[in-house]
Short mmCIF file of C-alpha atoms in Angstrom, two decimals:
data_model
loop_
_atom_site.label_atom_id
_atom_site.label_comp_id
_atom_site.label_asym_id
_atom_site.label_seq_id
_atom_site.Cartn_x
_atom_site.Cartn_y
_atom_site.Cartn_z
CA MET A 857 0.00 0.00 0.00
CA TYR A 858 2.87 2.38 0.84
CA ASP A 859 6.47 2.69 -0.28
CA TYR A 860 7.56 3.73 3.22
CA LEU A 861 6.25 3.19 6.72
CA ILE A 862 7.99 5.76 8.94
CA VAL A 863 7.99 5.01 12.65
CA GLY A 864 8.30 8.29 14.51
CA ALA A 865 7.06 11.79 13.62
CA GLY A 866 10.10 13.59 15.02
CA LEU A 867 12.67 15.46 12.96
CA TYR A 868 14.25 12.43 11.30
CA GLY A 869 10.92 10.88 10.38
CA ALA A 870 9.39 14.17 9.21
CA VAL A 871 12.35 15.07 6.98
CA PHE A 872 12.52 11.57 5.49
CA ALA A 873 8.74 11.61 4.88
CA GLN A 874 8.85 15.04 3.22
CA GLN A 875 11.72 14.06 0.95
CA ALA A 876 10.09 10.75 0.00
CA LYS A 877 6.75 12.41 -0.80
CA GLU A 878 8.52 15.09 -2.84
CA ARG A 879 10.03 12.31 -4.94
CA GLY A 880 6.66 10.73 -5.62
CA LYS A 881 6.76 8.00 -2.98
CA SER A 882 3.72 6.97 -0.93
CA VAL A 883 4.34 7.42 2.80
CA LEU A 884 2.63 6.58 6.08
CA VAL A 885 4.01 8.13 9.31
CA ILE A 886 3.04 6.68 12.68
CA ASP A 887 3.90 7.76 16.22
CA ARG A 888 2.95 6.31 19.58
CA ARG A 889 2.62 9.81 21.06
CA PRO A 890 -0.56 11.85 20.58
CA HIS A 891 1.35 14.58 18.74
CA ILE A 892 3.91 15.08 15.98
CA ALA A 893 7.41 16.65 16.25
CA GLY A 894 8.94 14.20 18.75
CA ASN A 895 11.12 15.84 21.36
CA VAL A 896 11.09 19.22 19.59
CA TYR A 897 7.32 19.45 20.16
CA THR A 898 6.17 22.88 21.30
CA GLU A 899 2.71 23.67 22.68
CA THR A 900 1.27 27.16 22.99
CA VAL A 901 0.35 28.37 26.49
CA GLU A 902 -1.01 31.93 26.63
CA GLY A 903 0.97 32.89 23.53
CA ILE A 904 4.19 31.23 24.74
CA HIS A 905 5.68 28.36 22.72
CA VAL A 906 6.57 25.92 25.49
CA HIS A 907 9.28 23.35 24.69
CA ARG A 908 7.56 20.31 26.22
CA TYR A 909 10.66 18.07 26.17
CA GLY A 910 13.38 20.58 26.99
CA ALA A 911 14.90 23.59 25.29
CA HIS A 912 15.86 23.25 21.62
CA ILE A 913 17.89 26.01 19.95
CA PHE A 914 18.55 25.40 16.29
CA HIS A 915 22.14 26.04 15.20
CA THR A 916 24.20 24.84 12.27
CA ASN A 917 27.12 25.54 9.97
CA ASP A 918 25.56 23.38 7.26
CA ARG A 919 24.21 25.70 4.56
CA GLU A 920 22.23 22.88 2.93
CA VAL A 921 20.44 22.11 6.20
CA TRP A 922 19.79 25.80 6.89
CA THR A 923 18.35 26.31 3.41
CA TYR A 924 16.19 23.21 3.87
CA VAL A 925 14.62 24.18 7.24
CA ASN A 926 13.90 27.70 5.99
CA ARG A 927 11.53 26.13 3.47
CA PHE A 928 9.25 25.25 6.37
CA ALA A 929 9.79 28.00 8.94
CA GLU A 930 11.02 31.53 9.41
CA PHE A 931 13.64 31.69 12.16
CA ASN A 932 14.04 34.50 14.67
CA ARG A 933 17.44 35.82 15.75
CA PHE A 934 17.54 34.17 19.19
CA THR A 935 21.10 33.75 20.52
CA ASN A 936 21.76 31.17 23.20
CA SER A 937 23.43 32.91 26.16
CA PRO A 938 22.77 30.78 29.25
CA VAL A 939 23.73 31.79 32.78
CA ALA A 940 25.27 29.60 35.49
CA ASN A 941 23.93 29.92 39.05
CA TYR A 942 26.30 28.59 41.70
CA LYS A 943 24.70 29.05 45.14
CA GLY A 944 23.41 32.48 44.14
CA GLU A 945 26.54 33.57 42.28
CA LEU A 946 25.84 34.20 38.57
CA TYR A 947 28.41 33.49 35.86
CA SER A 948 28.38 33.71 32.10
CA LEU A 949 28.05 30.59 29.96
CA PRO A 950 29.91 29.96 27.73
CA PHE A 951 33.06 30.47 29.77
CA ASN A 952 34.43 33.79 28.58
CA MET A 953 36.05 36.96 29.88
CA TYR A 954 32.97 37.83 31.96
CA THR A 955 33.31 34.43 33.69
CA PHE A 956 37.06 34.81 34.25
CA ASN A 957 36.71 38.37 35.52
CA LYS A 958 34.12 37.41 38.12
CA MET A 959 35.98 34.24 39.14
CA TRP A 960 39.51 35.66 39.39
CA GLY A 961 39.30 39.43 38.91
CA VAL A 962 41.38 39.25 35.71
CA VAL A 963 40.79 41.93 33.09
CA THR A 964 42.78 40.95 30.00
CA PRO A 965 42.76 37.75 27.93
CA ALA A 966 46.47 37.29 28.72
CA GLU A 967 45.75 37.33 32.46
CA ALA A 968 42.91 34.82 32.05
CA ALA A 969 45.03 32.48 29.92
CA ALA A 970 47.88 32.69 32.44
CA GLU A 971 45.58 31.75 35.34
CA ILE A 972 44.13 28.79 33.45
CA GLU A 973 47.64 27.61 32.57
CA ARG A 974 48.79 28.01 36.19
CA GLN A 975 45.92 25.86 37.46
CA ARG A 976 46.50 23.30 34.70
CA ARG A 977 50.17 22.94 35.65
CA GLU A 978 49.28 22.79 39.34
CA ALA A 979 46.92 19.87 38.62
CA GLY A 980 49.73 18.02 36.82
CA ILE A 981 47.49 16.81 33.97
CA THR A 982 49.28 15.96 30.74
CA LYS A 983 46.90 13.57 28.97
CA PRO A 984 43.32 13.81 30.32
CA ARG A 985 41.90 10.37 31.11
CA ASN A 986 38.38 11.38 32.13
CA LEU A 987 35.95 14.30 32.14
CA GLU A 988 37.32 15.80 35.34
CA GLU A 989 40.88 15.95 34.04
CA GLN A 990 39.73 17.24 30.66
CA ALA A 991 37.69 20.04 32.26
CA ILE A 992 40.53 21.12 34.56
CA SER A 993 42.91 21.19 31.62
CA LEU A 994 40.46 23.44 29.71
CA VAL A 995 39.37 25.94 32.37
CA GLY A 996 41.30 25.26 35.60
CA ARG A 997 40.18 23.78 38.90
CA ASP A 998 38.19 26.79 40.22
CA ILE A 999 35.76 26.87 37.32
CA TYR A 1000 35.59 23.08 37.22
CA GLU A 1001 34.62 22.86 40.90
CA LYS A 1002 31.98 25.62 40.75
CA LEU A 1003 30.53 25.48 37.27
CA VAL A 1004 31.21 22.02 35.80
CA LYS A 1005 31.39 19.27 38.40
CA GLY A 1006 28.02 19.54 40.17
CA TYR A 1007 26.01 20.17 37.02
CA THR A 1008 27.68 17.36 35.08
CA GLU A 1009 27.29 14.80 37.87
CA LYS A 1010 23.58 15.67 38.16
CA GLN A 1011 23.20 15.46 34.39
CA TRP A 1012 24.88 12.06 33.98
CA GLY A 1013 24.35 10.49 37.42
CA ARG A 1014 28.02 9.49 37.64
CA PRO A 1015 31.21 11.00 39.12
CA CYS A 1016 33.14 13.10 36.61
CA THR A 1017 36.08 10.75 37.09
CA GLU A 1018 33.98 7.94 35.57
CA LEU A 1019 32.81 9.92 32.52
CA PRO A 1020 34.76 9.98 29.24
CA ALA A 1021 36.80 13.09 28.44
CA PHE A 1022 35.16 13.70 25.06
CA ILE A 1023 31.84 14.78 26.65
CA ILE A 1024 33.38 18.07 27.78
CA ARG A 1025 35.54 18.80 24.74
CA ARG A 1026 32.73 20.63 22.98
CA LEU A 1027 32.48 23.06 25.91
CA PRO A 1028 33.04 26.58 24.54
CA VAL A 1029 35.90 28.46 26.24
CA ARG A 1030 36.63 31.94 24.89
CA LEU A 1031 39.12 34.65 25.77
CA THR A 1032 36.61 37.22 24.51
CA PHE A 1033 33.40 38.82 25.80
CA ASP A 1034 31.22 36.89 23.33
CA ASN A 1035 28.19 35.50 25.19
CA ASN A 1036 26.94 33.35 22.29
CA TYR A 1037 27.13 29.73 23.47
CA PHE A 1038 27.25 28.44 19.89
CA SER A 1039 29.74 29.51 17.26
CA ALA A 1040 27.53 28.26 14.41
CA LEU A 1041 26.97 30.44 11.38
CA TYR A 1042 23.17 30.07 11.59
CA GLN A 1043 21.08 30.11 14.77
CA GLY A 1044 17.51 30.78 15.87
CA ILE A 1045 14.07 29.50 16.89
CA PRO A 1046 11.26 28.84 14.39
CA VAL A 1047 8.69 31.63 14.49
CA GLY A 1048 5.47 29.92 15.56
CA GLY A 1049 7.32 27.06 17.27
CA TYR A 1050 8.85 23.76 16.19
CA THR A 1051 5.51 21.98 15.96
CA LYS A 1052 4.40 24.36 13.22
CA MET A 1053 7.66 23.72 11.33
CA VAL A 1054 7.16 19.93 11.48
CA GLU A 1055 3.50 20.33 10.47
CA ASN A 1056 4.71 22.11 7.35
CA MET A 1057 7.19 19.31 6.63
CA LEU A 1058 4.40 16.73 6.91
CA ASP A 1059 1.93 18.67 4.79
CA GLY A 1060 0.14 16.18 2.54
CA VAL A 1061 1.64 13.14 4.33
CA GLU A 1062 -0.66 10.64 6.03
CA VAL A 1063 0.05 10.59 9.77
CA ARG A 1064 -1.48 8.29 12.39
CA LEU A 1065 -0.88 9.13 16.05
CA GLY A 1066 -1.24 6.94 19.11
CA VAL A 1067 0.06 3.92 17.19
CA ASP A 1068 2.65 1.75 18.95
CA TYR A 1069 4.73 0.07 16.24
CA LEU A 1070 6.32 -2.51 18.52
CA LYS A 1071 2.92 -3.79 19.66
CA ASP A 1072 1.67 -4.48 16.14
CA ARG A 1073 4.85 -4.75 14.09
CA GLU A 1074 3.88 -7.53 11.75
CA ALA A 1075 0.65 -5.91 10.56
CA LEU A 1076 2.27 -2.48 10.20
CA ASP A 1077 5.29 -3.77 8.30
CA ALA A 1078 2.92 -5.45 5.85
CA LEU A 1079 1.61 -2.02 4.85
CA ALA A 1080 4.85 -0.88 3.19
CA SER A 1081 7.83 -2.01 1.14
CA MET A 1082 10.30 -0.36 3.54
CA THR A 1083 10.19 0.65 7.20
CA VAL A 1084 12.08 3.66 8.54
CA TYR A 1085 12.49 3.10 12.28
CA THR A 1086 13.47 5.99 14.59
CA GLY A 1087 12.73 4.33 17.93
CA ALA A 1088 15.24 2.71 20.27
CA ILE A 1089 17.27 0.07 18.44
CA ASP A 1090 17.52 -2.22 21.46
CA ALA A 1091 13.72 -2.16 21.87
CA PHE A 1092 13.36 -3.10 18.17
CA TYR A 1093 15.27 -6.31 18.93
CA ASP A 1094 13.42 -6.88 22.20
CA TYR A 1095 16.62 -6.17 24.20
CA ARG A 1096 18.23 -9.33 22.85
CA PHE A 1097 21.69 -8.39 24.18
CA GLY A 1098 20.41 -6.35 27.12
CA PRO A 1099 19.19 -2.73 27.31
CA LEU A 1100 21.36 0.18 26.27
CA GLU A 1101 21.69 2.90 28.88
CA TYR A 1102 20.17 6.36 28.57
CA ARG A 1103 19.67 9.40 30.72
CA SER A 1104 16.11 10.59 31.09
CA VAL A 1105 14.75 14.01 32.06
CA ARG A 1106 11.72 14.92 34.15
CA PHE A 1107 10.12 18.36 33.78
CA GLU A 1108 8.12 20.43 36.28
CA THR A 1109 6.37 23.18 34.31
CA GLU A 1110 4.51 26.13 35.85
CA LEU A 1111 2.53 29.06 34.50
CA LEU A 1112 3.40 32.05 36.70
CA ASP A 1113 1.45 35.25 37.12
CA VAL A 1114 4.57 37.41 36.76
CA PRO A 1115 6.03 38.94 33.59
CA ASN A 1116 9.63 37.92 34.29
CA PHE A 1117 10.92 35.09 36.48
CA GLN A 1118 14.68 34.91 35.78
CA GLY A 1119 15.38 37.32 32.93
CA ASN A 1120 16.93 34.68 30.66
CA ALA A 1121 15.83 31.66 28.65
CA ALA A 1122 18.17 29.24 30.44
CA VAL A 1123 19.80 29.29 33.88
CA ASN A 1124 21.95 26.28 34.82
CA TYR A 1125 22.20 25.39 38.52
CA THR A 1126 25.73 24.10 38.89
CA ASP A 1127 25.92 23.23 42.59
CA ARG A 1128 25.33 19.60 43.54
CA GLU A 1129 22.74 20.42 46.22
CA THR A 1130 20.10 21.99 43.96
CA PRO A 1131 18.09 19.01 42.67
CA TRP A 1132 17.30 20.42 39.22
CA THR A 1133 19.91 20.98 36.52
CA ARG A 1134 18.40 24.09 34.99
CA ILE A 1135 15.32 26.28 34.70
CA ILE A 1136 13.99 27.26 31.29
CA GLU A 1137 11.84 30.39 30.92
CA HIS A 1138 10.21 29.75 27.57
CA LYS A 1139 8.97 33.25 26.68
CA TRP A 1140 12.53 34.52 26.16
CA PHE A 1141 12.99 32.22 23.15
CA GLN A 1142 10.58 34.65 21.45
CA PHE A 1143 11.87 37.79 23.22
CA GLY A 1144 8.92 37.93 25.60
CA ARG A 1145 6.38 38.69 22.86
CA ASP A 1146 3.54 36.91 21.11
CA GLY A 1147 3.17 36.46 17.36
CA ASP A 1148 1.73 39.98 16.98
CA GLY A 1149 4.62 41.62 18.83
CA ASN A 1150 2.70 42.24 22.06
CA GLU A 1151 4.47 41.82 25.40
CA LEU A 1152 3.41 38.67 27.22
CA PRO A 1153 2.09 39.46 30.73
CA ARG A 1154 2.72 36.02 32.24
CA THR A 1155 5.51 33.47 32.01
CA VAL A 1156 6.07 29.71 31.88
CA ILE A 1157 9.06 28.02 33.50
CA SER A 1158 10.27 24.41 33.46
CA ARG A 1159 12.61 22.87 36.00
CA GLU A 1160 14.61 19.95 34.59
CA TYR A 1161 15.61 16.92 36.66
CA SER A 1162 18.02 14.37 35.20
CA SER A 1163 17.61 10.68 36.05
CA GLU A 1164 18.68 7.21 35.01
CA TRP A 1165 16.40 5.85 32.31
CA LYS A 1166 14.09 2.92 33.10
CA PRO A 1167 11.79 1.03 30.70
CA GLY A 1168 8.56 2.98 30.30
CA GLU A 1169 10.30 6.34 30.64
CA GLU A 1170 11.43 8.60 27.80
CA PRO A 1171 15.07 8.03 26.81
CA TYR A 1172 16.90 11.30 26.08
CA TYR A 1173 20.69 11.02 26.06
CA PRO A 1174 22.64 7.90 25.09
CA VAL A 1175 25.36 7.03 27.62
CA ASN A 1176 28.22 6.84 25.16
CA ASP A 1177 30.79 5.05 27.31
CA ALA A 1178 32.85 2.04 26.25
CA LYS A 1179 30.41 -0.53 27.66
CA ASN A 1180 27.40 0.88 25.83
CA ALA A 1181 29.38 1.47 22.64
CA ALA A 1182 30.28 -2.23 22.56
CA LEU A 1183 26.67 -3.22 23.23
CA TYR A 1184 25.41 -0.93 20.47
CA GLU A 1185 27.82 -2.52 18.01
CA GLN A 1186 26.05 -5.84 18.56
CA TYR A 1187 22.70 -4.26 17.73
CA ARG A 1188 24.16 -2.37 14.78
CA ALA A 1189 25.44 -5.64 13.31
CA LEU A 1190 21.88 -6.99 13.39
CA ALA A 1191 20.53 -3.78 11.86
CA GLU A 1192 22.95 -3.96 8.95
CA GLY A 1193 21.44 -7.32 8.04
CA GLU A 1194 17.93 -5.87 7.71
CA ARG A 1195 16.89 -5.58 4.05
CA ARG A 1196 13.58 -3.77 4.63
CA VAL A 1197 14.39 -1.53 7.61
CA ILE A 1198 16.31 1.74 7.83
CA PHE A 1199 17.38 2.81 11.34
CA GLY A 1200 17.73 6.53 11.91
CA GLY A 1201 17.84 9.30 14.48
CA ARG A 1202 19.10 9.62 18.02
CA LEU A 1203 17.53 6.39 19.29
CA GLY A 1204 17.76 4.34 16.12
CA GLU A 1205 21.49 5.03 15.85
CA TYR A 1206 22.19 5.42 19.59
CA LYS A 1207 23.98 8.69 18.96
CA TYR A 1208 23.99 12.13 20.55
CA TYR A 1209 22.67 14.19 17.64
CA ASP A 1210 22.12 17.94 17.40
CA MET A 1211 19.03 18.86 15.41
CA ASP A 1212 20.96 19.85 12.30
CA GLN A 1213 22.80 16.52 12.36
CA VAL A 1214 19.49 14.63 12.53
CA ILE A 1215 18.19 16.58 9.54
CA ALA A 1216 21.41 16.09 7.56
CA ALA A 1217 21.32 12.34 8.24
CA ALA A 1218 17.68 12.09 7.09
CA LEU A 1219 18.41 14.09 3.94
CA HIS A 1220 21.30 11.75 3.21
CA ARG A 1221 19.23 8.55 3.67
CA ALA A 1222 16.06 9.72 1.95
CA PRO A 1223 15.33 8.29 -1.53
CA ASP A 1224 16.87 10.00 -4.56
#
């Protein structure tokens, strides 16, 4: 009946479906959730586009991807400039001259670089073996202790000494006063929210929601020549080799009768004692205004709590350590033998993907 059955109406599935339809293929998209857009789903609350599954800021250096997404949405000029809160002390993220000035009182880039180098030498780290040593070698022990350690251990549920060094290597460290967390050429938030963007991608595509593929796989597979699967790869194989590990996130969202709660879209709480990792104030992704440019009188905040994933919960971040990498390779070997199934996306490939990487991967795998 269909050329493609696409399991999952998130970014990977939506892009693949749009590309396939554009090339004359017949497509059915299913999703077990009651809505499209996967984890980038936004719902409107009193004019505020609330990021239901955590903050998503689109950023990319890939001109092809940027050109593609602009077919389906206009992007605003939002710049990601989060703030770190350590026991009431506020610091700039990314780590830049504002951070170094407040931490050490230094004024020039040379002074900041000298202090980082002094602390690196004092720690005696030559070849970082774990996240802790990598972080100290990048920013020194003071910043590591206040702004990295507590947040990271809450995020991953493990001591920094047990986490691989590569997790922290993408941390931006700048000897400038640039507060832009990303250095990507293109950045912004879709005007109208991500859900509207995905709706536009799926325009004209048949979508069925509330359908659990794994509960009725045989009948659903029979509907199409090929299946594109964006769910968890270990679940696809009924955890044959054991479950892969993920981190999950729980959100507490509130509508507040105040116009401004924290003055910024994202504030990270970097001490170990605060139970949440960060608070998102969603209205600042759209500069505190509705679609008509009117100031929004109320605000919505979400506290984020990181936890170990358990079956039945939503998996968010793959735990890309050596043990899980080896386990994934066993599942990947099975997947490569599938003639009628394409595995894609963050869960299907067990990979930490940014949004632009998901889109690029779907564009690459979609039919010619």
